[in-house]
Coordinates of C-alpha atoms and ligand atoms in Angstrom, one line a residue:
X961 CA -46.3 37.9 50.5
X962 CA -49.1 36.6 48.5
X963 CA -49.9 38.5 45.6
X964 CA -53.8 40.3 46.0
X965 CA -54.8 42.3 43.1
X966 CA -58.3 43.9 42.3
X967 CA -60.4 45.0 39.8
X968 CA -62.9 48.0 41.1
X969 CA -66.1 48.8 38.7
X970 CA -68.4 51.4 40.1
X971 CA -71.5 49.9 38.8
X972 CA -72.4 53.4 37.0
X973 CA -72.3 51.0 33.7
X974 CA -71.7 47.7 32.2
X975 CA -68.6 45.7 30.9
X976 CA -67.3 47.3 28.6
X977 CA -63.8 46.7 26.6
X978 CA -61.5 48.8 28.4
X979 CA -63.0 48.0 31.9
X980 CA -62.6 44.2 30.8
X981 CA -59.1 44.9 29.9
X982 CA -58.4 46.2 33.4
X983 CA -60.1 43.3 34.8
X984 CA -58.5 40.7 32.5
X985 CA -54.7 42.1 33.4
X986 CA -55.3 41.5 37.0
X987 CA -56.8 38.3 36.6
X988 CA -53.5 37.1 34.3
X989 CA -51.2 39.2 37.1
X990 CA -52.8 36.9 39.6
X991 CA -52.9 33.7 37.8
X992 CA -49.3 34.2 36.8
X993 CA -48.2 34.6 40.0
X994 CA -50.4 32.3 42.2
X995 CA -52.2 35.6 43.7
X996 CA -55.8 36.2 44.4
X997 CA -58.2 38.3 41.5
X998 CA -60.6 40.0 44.0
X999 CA -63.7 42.5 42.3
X1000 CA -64.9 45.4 44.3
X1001 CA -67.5 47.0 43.8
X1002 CA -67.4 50.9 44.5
X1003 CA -70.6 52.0 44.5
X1004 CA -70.4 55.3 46.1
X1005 CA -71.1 57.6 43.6
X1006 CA -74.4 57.0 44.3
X1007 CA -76.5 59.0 41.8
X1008 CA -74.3 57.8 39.0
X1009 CA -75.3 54.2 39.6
X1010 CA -76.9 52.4 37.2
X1011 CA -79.5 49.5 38.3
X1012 CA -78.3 46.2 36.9
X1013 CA -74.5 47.4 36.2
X1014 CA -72.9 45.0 39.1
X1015 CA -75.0 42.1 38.0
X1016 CA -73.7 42.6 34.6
X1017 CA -70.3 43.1 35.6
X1018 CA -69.8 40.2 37.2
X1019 CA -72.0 37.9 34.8
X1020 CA -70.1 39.2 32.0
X1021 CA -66.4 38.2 33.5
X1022 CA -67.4 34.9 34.6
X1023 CA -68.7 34.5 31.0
X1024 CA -65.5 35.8 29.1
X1025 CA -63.9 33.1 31.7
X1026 CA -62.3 36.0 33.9
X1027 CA -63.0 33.8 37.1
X1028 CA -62.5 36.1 40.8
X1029 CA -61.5 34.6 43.5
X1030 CA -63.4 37.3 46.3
X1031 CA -66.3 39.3 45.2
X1032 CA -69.8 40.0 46.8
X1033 CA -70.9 36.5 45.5
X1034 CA -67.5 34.9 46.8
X1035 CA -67.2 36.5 50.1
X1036 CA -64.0 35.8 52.3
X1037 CA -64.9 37.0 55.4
X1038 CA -61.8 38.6 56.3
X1039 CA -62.1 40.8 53.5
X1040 CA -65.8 41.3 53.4
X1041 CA -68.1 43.5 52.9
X1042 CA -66.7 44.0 48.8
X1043 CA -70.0 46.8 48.4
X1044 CA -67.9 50.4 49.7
X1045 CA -71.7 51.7 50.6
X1046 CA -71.5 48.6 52.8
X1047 CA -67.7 49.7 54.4
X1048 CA -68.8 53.4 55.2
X1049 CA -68.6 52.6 58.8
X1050 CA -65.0 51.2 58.1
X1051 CA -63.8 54.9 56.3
X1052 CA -65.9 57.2 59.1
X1053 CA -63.1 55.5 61.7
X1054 CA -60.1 56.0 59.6
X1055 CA -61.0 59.4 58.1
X1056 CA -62.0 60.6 62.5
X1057 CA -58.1 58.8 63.0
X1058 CA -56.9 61.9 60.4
X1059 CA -58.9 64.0 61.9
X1060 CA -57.9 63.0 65.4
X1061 CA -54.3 63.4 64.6
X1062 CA -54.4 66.9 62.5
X1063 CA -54.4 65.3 59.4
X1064 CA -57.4 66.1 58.2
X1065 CA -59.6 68.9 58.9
X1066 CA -63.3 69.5 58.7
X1067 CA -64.3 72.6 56.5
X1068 CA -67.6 74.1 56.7
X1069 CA -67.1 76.0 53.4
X1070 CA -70.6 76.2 51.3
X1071 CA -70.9 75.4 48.1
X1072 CA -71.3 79.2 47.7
X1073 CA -68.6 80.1 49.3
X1074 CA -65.8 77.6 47.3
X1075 CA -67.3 78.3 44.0
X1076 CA -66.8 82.0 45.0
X1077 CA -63.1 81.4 45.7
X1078 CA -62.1 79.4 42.6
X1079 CA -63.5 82.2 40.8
X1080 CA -66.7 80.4 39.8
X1081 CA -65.2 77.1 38.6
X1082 CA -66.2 73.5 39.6
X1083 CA -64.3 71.5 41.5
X1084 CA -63.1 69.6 38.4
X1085 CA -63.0 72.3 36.2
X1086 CA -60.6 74.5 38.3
X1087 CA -57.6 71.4 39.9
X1088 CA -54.7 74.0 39.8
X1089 CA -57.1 76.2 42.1
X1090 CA -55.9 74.9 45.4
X1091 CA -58.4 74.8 48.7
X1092 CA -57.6 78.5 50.7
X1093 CA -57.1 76.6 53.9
X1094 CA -60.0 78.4 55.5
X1095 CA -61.4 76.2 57.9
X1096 CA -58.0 75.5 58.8
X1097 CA -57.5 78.9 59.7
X1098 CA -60.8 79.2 61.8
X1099 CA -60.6 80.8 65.2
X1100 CA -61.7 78.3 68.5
X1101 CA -64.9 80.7 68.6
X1102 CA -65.3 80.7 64.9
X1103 CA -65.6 76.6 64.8
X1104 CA -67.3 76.0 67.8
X1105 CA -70.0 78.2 66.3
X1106 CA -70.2 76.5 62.6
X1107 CA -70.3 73.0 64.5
X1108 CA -73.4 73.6 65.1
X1109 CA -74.4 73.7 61.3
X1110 CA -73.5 69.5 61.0
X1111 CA -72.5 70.5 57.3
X1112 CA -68.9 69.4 56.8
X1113 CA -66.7 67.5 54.4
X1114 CA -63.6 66.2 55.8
X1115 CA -60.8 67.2 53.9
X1116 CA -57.0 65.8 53.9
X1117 CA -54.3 68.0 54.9
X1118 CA -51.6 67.5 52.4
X1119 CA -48.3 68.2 53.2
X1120 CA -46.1 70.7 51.6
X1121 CA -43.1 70.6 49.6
X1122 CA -42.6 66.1 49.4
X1123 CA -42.3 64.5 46.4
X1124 CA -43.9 61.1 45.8
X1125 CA -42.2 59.0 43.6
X1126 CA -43.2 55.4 42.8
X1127 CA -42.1 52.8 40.1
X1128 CA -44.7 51.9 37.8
X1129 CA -44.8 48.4 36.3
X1130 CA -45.8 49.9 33.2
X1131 CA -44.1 53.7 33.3
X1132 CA -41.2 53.3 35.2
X1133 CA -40.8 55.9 38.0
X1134 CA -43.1 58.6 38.0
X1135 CA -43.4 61.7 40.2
X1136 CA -46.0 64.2 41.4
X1137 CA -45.1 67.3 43.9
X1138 CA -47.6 67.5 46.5
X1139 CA -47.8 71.3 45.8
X1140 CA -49.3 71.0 43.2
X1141 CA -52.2 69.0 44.6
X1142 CA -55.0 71.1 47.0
X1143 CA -56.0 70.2 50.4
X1144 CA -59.0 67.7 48.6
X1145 CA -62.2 66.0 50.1
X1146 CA -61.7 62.7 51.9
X1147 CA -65.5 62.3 53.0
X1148 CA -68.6 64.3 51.3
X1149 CA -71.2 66.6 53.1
X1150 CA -73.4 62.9 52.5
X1151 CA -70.4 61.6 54.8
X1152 CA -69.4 59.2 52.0
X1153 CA -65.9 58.8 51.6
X1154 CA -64.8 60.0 48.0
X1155 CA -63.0 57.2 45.4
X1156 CA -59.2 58.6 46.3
X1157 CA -60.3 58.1 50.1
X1158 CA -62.2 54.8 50.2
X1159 CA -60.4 53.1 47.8
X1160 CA -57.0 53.4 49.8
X1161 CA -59.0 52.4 53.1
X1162 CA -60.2 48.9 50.6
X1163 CA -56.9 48.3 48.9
X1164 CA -54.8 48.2 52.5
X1165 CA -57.4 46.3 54.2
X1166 CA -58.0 43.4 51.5
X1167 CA -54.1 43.7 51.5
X1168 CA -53.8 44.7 47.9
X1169 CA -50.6 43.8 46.4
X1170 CA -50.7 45.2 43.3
X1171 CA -52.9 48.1 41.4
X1172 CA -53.0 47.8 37.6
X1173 CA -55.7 50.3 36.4
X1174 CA -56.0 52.5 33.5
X1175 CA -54.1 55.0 32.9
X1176 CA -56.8 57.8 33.5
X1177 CA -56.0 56.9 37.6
X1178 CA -52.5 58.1 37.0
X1179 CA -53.0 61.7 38.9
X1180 CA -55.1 60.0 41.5
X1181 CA -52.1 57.5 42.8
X1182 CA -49.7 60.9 44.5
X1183 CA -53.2 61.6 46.3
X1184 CA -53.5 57.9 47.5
X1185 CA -49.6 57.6 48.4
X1186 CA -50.1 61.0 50.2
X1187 CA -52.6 58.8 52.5
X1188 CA -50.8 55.7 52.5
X1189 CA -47.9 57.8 54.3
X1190 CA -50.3 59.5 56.7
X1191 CA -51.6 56.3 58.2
X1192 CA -48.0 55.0 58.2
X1193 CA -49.0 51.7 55.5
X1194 CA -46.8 50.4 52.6
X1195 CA -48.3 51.2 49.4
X1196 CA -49.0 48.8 46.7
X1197 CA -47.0 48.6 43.5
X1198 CA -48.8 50.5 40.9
X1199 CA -49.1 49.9 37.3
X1200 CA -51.5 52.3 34.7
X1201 CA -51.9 50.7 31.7
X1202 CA -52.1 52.9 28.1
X1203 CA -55.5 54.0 26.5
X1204 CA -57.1 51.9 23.9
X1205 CA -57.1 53.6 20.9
X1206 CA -59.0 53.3 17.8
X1207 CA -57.3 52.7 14.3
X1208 CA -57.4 56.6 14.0
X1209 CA -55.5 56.8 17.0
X1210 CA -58.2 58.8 19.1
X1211 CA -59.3 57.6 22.0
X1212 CA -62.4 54.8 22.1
X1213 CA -64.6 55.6 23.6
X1214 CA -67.7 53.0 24.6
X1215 CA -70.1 55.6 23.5
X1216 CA -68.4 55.2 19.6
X1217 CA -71.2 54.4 17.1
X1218 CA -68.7 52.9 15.1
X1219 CA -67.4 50.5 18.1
X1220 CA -68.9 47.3 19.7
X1221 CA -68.1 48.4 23.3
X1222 CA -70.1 46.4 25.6
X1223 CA -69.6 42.6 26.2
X1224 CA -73.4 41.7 26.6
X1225 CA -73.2 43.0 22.8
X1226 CA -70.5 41.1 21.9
X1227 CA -72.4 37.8 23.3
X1228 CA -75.7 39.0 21.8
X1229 CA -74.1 38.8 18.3
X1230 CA -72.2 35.3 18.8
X1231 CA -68.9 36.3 19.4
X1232 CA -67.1 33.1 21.5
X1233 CA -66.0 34.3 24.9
X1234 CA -62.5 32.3 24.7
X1235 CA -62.1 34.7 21.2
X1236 CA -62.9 37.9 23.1
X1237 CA -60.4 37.1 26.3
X1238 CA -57.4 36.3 23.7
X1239 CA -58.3 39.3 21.8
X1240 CA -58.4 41.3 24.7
X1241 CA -55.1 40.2 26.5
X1242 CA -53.1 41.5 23.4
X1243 CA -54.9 44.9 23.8
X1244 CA -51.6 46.7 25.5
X1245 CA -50.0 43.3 26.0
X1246 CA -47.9 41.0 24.1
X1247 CA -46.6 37.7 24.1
X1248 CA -43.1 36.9 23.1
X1249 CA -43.0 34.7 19.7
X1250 CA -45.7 34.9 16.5
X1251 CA -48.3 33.5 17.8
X1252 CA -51.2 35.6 19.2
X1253 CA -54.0 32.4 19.2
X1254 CA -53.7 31.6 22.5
X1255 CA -55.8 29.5 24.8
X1256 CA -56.6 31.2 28.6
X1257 CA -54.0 28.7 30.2
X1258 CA -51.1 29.6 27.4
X1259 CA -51.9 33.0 28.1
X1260 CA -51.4 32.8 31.7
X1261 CA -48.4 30.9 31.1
X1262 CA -47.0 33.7 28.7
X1263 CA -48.3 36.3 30.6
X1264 CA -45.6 39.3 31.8
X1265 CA -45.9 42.3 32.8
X1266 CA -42.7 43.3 31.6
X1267 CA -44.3 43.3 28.3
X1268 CA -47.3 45.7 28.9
X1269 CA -47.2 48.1 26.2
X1270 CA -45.6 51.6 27.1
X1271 CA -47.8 53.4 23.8
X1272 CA -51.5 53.4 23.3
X1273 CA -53.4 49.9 22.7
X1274 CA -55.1 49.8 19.3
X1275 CA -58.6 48.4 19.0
X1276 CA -58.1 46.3 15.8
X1277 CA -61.8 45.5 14.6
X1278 CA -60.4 42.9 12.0
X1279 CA -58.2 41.5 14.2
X1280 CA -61.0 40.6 16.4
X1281 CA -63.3 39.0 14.1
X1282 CA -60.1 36.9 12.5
X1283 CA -59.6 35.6 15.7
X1284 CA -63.5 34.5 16.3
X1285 CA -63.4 33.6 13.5
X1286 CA -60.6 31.2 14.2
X1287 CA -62.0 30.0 17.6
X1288 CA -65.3 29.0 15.7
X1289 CA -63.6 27.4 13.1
X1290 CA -62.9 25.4 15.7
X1291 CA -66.1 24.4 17.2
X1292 CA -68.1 21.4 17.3
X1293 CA -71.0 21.2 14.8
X1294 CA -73.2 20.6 17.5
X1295 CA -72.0 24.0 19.4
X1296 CA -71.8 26.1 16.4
X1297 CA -75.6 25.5 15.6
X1298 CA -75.8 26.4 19.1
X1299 CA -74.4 29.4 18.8
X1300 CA -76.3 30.5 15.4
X1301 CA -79.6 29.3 15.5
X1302 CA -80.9 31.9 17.9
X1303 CA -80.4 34.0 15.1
X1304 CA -81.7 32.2 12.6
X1305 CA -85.1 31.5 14.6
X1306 CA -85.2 35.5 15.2
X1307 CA -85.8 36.3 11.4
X1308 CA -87.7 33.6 11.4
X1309 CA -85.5 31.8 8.4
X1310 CA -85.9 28.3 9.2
X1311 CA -89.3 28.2 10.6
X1312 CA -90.9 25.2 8.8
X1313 CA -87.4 23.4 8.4
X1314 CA -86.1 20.0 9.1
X1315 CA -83.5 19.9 11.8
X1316 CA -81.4 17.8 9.2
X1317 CA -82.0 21.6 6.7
X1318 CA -81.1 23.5 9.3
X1319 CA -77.7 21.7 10.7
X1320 CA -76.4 21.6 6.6
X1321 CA -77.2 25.8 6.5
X1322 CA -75.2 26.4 9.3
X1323 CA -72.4 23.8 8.9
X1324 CA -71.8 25.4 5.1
X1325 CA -71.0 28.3 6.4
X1326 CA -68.7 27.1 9.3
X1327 CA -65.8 28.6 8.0
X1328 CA -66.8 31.8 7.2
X1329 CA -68.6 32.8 9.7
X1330 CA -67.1 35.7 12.4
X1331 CA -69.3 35.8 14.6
X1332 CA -73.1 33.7 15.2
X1333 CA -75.1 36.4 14.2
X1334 CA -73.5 36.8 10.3
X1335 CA -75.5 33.6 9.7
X1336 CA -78.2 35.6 8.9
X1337 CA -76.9 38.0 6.2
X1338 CA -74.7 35.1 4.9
X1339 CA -77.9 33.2 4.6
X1340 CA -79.6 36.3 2.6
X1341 CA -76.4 36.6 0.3
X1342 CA -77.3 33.4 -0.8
X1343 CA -80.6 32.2 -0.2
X1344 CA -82.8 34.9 -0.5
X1345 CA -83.8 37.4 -3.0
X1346 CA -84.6 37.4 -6.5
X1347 CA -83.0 35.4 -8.8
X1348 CA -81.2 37.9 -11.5
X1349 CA -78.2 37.2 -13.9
X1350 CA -76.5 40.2 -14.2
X1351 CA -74.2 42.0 -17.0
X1352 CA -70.8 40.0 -15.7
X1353 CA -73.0 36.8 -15.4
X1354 CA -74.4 37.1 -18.6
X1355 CA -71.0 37.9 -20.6
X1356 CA -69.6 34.4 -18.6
X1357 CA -72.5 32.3 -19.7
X1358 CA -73.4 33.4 -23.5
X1359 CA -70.2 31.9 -24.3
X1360 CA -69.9 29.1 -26.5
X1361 CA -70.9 25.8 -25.3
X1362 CA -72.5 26.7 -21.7
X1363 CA -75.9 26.7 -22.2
X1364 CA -75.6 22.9 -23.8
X1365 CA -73.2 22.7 -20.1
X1366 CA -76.2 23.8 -18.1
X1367 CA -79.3 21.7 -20.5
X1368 CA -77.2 19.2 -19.7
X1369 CA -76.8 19.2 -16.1
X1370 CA -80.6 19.8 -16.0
X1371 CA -81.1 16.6 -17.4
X1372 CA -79.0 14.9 -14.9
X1373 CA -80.3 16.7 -12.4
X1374 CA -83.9 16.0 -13.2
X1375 CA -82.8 11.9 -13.4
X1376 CA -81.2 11.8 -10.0
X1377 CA -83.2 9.9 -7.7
X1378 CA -82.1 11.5 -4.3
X1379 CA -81.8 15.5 -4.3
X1380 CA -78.4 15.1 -1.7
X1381 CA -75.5 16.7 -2.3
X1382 CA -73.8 13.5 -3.0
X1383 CA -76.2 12.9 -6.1
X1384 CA -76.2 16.5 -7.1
X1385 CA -71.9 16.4 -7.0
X1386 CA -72.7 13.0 -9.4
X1387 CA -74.6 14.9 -12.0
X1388 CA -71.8 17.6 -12.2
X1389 CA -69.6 15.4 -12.7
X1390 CA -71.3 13.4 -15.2
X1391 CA -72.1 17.0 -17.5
X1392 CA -68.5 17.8 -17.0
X1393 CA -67.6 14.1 -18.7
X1394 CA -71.0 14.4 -21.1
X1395 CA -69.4 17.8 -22.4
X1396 CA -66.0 17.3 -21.9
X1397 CA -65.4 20.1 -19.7
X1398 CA -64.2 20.3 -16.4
X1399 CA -63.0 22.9 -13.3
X1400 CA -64.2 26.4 -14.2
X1401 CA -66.2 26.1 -17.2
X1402 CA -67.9 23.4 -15.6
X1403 CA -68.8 24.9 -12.2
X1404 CA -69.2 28.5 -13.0
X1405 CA -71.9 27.8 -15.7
X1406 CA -73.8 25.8 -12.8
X1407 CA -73.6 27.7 -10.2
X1408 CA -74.8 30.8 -12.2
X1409 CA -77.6 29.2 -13.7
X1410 CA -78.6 27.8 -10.6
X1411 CA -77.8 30.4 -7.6
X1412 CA -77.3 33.4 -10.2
X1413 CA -73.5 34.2 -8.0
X1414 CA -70.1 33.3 -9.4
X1415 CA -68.9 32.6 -6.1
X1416 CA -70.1 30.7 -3.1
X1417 CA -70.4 28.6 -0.9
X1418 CA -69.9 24.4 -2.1
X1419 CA -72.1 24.4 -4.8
X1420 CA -74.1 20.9 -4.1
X1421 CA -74.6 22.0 -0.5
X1422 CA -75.9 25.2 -1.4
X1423 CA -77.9 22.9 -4.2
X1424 CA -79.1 20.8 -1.7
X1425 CA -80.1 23.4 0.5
X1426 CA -82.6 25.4 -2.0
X1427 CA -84.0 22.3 -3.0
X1428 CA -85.3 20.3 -6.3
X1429 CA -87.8 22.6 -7.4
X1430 CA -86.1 25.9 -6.5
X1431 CA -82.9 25.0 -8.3
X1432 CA -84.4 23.5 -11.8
X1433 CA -86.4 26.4 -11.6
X1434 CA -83.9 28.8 -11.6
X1435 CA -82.1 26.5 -14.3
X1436 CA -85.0 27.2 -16.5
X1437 CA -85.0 31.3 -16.0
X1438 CA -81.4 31.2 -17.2
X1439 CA -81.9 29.3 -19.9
X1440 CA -85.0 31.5 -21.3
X1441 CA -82.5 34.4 -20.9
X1442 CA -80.0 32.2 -23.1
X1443 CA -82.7 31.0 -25.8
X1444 CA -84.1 34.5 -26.1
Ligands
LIG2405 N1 -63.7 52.6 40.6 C1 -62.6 53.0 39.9 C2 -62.9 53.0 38.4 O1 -63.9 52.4 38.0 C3 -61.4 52.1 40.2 C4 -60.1 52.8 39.9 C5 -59.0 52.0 40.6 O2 -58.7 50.9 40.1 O3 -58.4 52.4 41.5 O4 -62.2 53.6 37.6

């Protein structure tokens, strides 16, 4: 049997980490085992949908490179309609098959009336409260009369005293008692089918092979086996993968301050999508061996359930910009400006500037960047603000010899006839030899008198980049501080 997994946003919100994780384990589960990766969308929590959240859903996984085979854009026809609100039709004739054969029963219960019996708890609130069995205990007379009132939900009959039992791929065999789970609501009063209902319904008919889903759904799956057995189908294998944690331990949440949570954010601020689906598969997963930089097709390759973590996934925030990090280190010049100069042009920092200024900003900081968007504070570390020599500085340069170091590199400086980095790197050189000092007391004098910073970035790039008059100006402050 071909393996058919799925992953099933309700468009109540956009990509976010731990939904992309879900996503991106199916989509290896597939690859890995020449299966299908379809994407559902389950849309019938109406009033919790959010506009834009399937667009972004999808646009988001075919950015991070989490390509579906079957989805409302990629319609197989034997499969289709991937929209629930467009299948309600479909789970109308399978919840009336329940009800038909004593299954499922309508119940005419107000809202009044249930609140009343589970003592004034919600529904939620009160899941040890079991349904009364009411309606099901309604006289010929008594129904015939509240037929007439249209106002029913359809709820399942579930069966006393089984046990259902399945192996998960990532828990190993779990099991619920159906006592302890109420006769619950297949279809709403709106006659739409709930999530446990529906999704079912969707998973046997696109002949789902396979369910990996958080592990939230865990208490959910004895509710769907209970149906799978009532219609007479084969189940899917199940698999609930951990939380994510953060490095506290407590659970992360995409409402965090602290946290990064949605992928649209994580593109905003430069972070490579290839970075950001490695990072993600070793959230609850890990590959046998050292290595964790791994392309999409090693990853596939690697990729085994068997080794789906059985404790919580933590969210490792340094971990994830090493490994950008490392993916840009690896990027084309051309690309990497591509990737930073939106960010540049928004503050507008190189407004003005040659292309030739702005490809040597970027390209100095190729290796430290973690992400596009740290151009900009990168930049401001070292290119902007005022130019002070501070208590450290000053203790490094008043001693002996370093101001004659940096009058002498101003009067190389000032002779050279090309302000490049290759002539500035000359006249370092040629102080060092003039003075008859080399490594550290030649470079640290220079680059304090000149970028007021003992560390940086290659000093005759960063030279090059502030320019003639910027850099033998700042020459001359330090030296007034020296002379005074
Ligand atoms: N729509 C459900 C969710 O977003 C899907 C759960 C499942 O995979 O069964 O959590």
């Amino acid at each position: 049997m071909k393996v058919r997994v799925r992953y099933a946003p309700s468009p109540t919100g956009y990509l976010h980490i731990g939904n992309t994780r879900t996503a991106l384990f199916n989509y290896l589960y597939a690859k890995k085992h020449g299966g299908d990766f379809v994407v559902r969308i389950e849309d019938t929590d109406i009033a919790r949908n959010v506009l834009g959240g399937e667009e972004s859903q999808l646009k988001h996984l075919k950015w991070l490179g989490i390509d579906y085979d079957e989805s409302v854009d990629k319609v197989n026809p034997k499969y289709a309609p991937y929209r629930q609100l467009e299948r309600i039709d479909i789970y109308k004739k399978y919840a009336q098959e329940l009800v038909d054969r004593g299954l499922a029963y309508k119940c005419y219960c107000t809202e009044e009336e249930l609140l009343a019996e589970r003592g004034g708890l919600t529904e939620e609130k009160s899941s040890h409260i079991h349904y009364s069995r009411r309606c099901l205990k309604r006289t010929p007379e008594e129904l015939r009369e509240l037929e007439k009132s249209a106002e029913f939900t359809i709820r399942f009959k579930v069966p006393e005293n089984k046990t259902y039992t399945f192996n998960d791929i990532v828990k190993g065999e779990v099991s619920f008692s159906s006592n302890d789970i109420g006769d619950w609501v297949i279809v709403k009063r709106n006659g739409i089918p709930t999530y446990n209902f529906a999704v079912v319904i969707d998973d046997h008919l696109m002949d789902i092979t396979h369910v990996l889903r958080g592990e939230e759904h865990i208490t959910n799956t004895p509710k769907q086996i209970g149906l799978y057995e009532a219609f007479g189908w084969v189940p899917p294998t199940f698999g609930h993968m951990t939380l994510i944690v953060k490095e506290d331990g407590k659970k992360l949440s995409k409402r965090d301050p602290n946290y990064v949570a949605f992928i649209s954010q994580y593109e905003e601020m430069g972070y490579l999508p290839e970075a950001l689906f490695n990072f993600i598969s070793l959230l609850g997963w890990s590959p046998e061996g050292e290595e964790e930089i791994l392309s999409k097709s090693e990853i596939i390759e690697k990729f085994d359930e068997k080794r789906l973590s059985k404790s919580p996934a933590t969210f490792d925030k340094n971990k994830l910009t090493y490994i950008n990090n490392r993916y840009i280190k690896e990027l084309s010049i051309e690309k990497l400006v591509a990737l930073c100069r939106p960010h540049l042009t928004k503050y507008h920092i190189i407004d003005g500037r040659s292309e030739e200024w702005i490809n040597k900003l970027i390209e100095l900081f190729h290796d430290r960047l973690s992400y596009g968007a740290e151009i900009v504070p990168l930049y401001q570390e070292f290119f902007e603000g005022e130019f002070g020599i501070d208590d450290e500085e000053l203790t490094l340069i008043t001693q002996d010899g370093v101001r004659e170091t940096i009058e002498a590199f101003k009067n190389n400086l000032q002779n050279i006839t090309e302000f490049t980095e290759e002539f500035i790197q000359t006249a370092i050189k040629s102080t060092g030899k003039e003075m008859k000092v080399k490594g550290k007391m030649l470079y640290m004098p220079v680059r304090i008198a000149t970028t007021s910073k003992i560390h940086g970035p290659e000093l005759p790039k960063v030279l090059e980049l502030l320019g003639k008059e910027m850099v033998i100006e700042n020459l001359d402050k330090t030296l007034s501080i020296l002379t005074a």
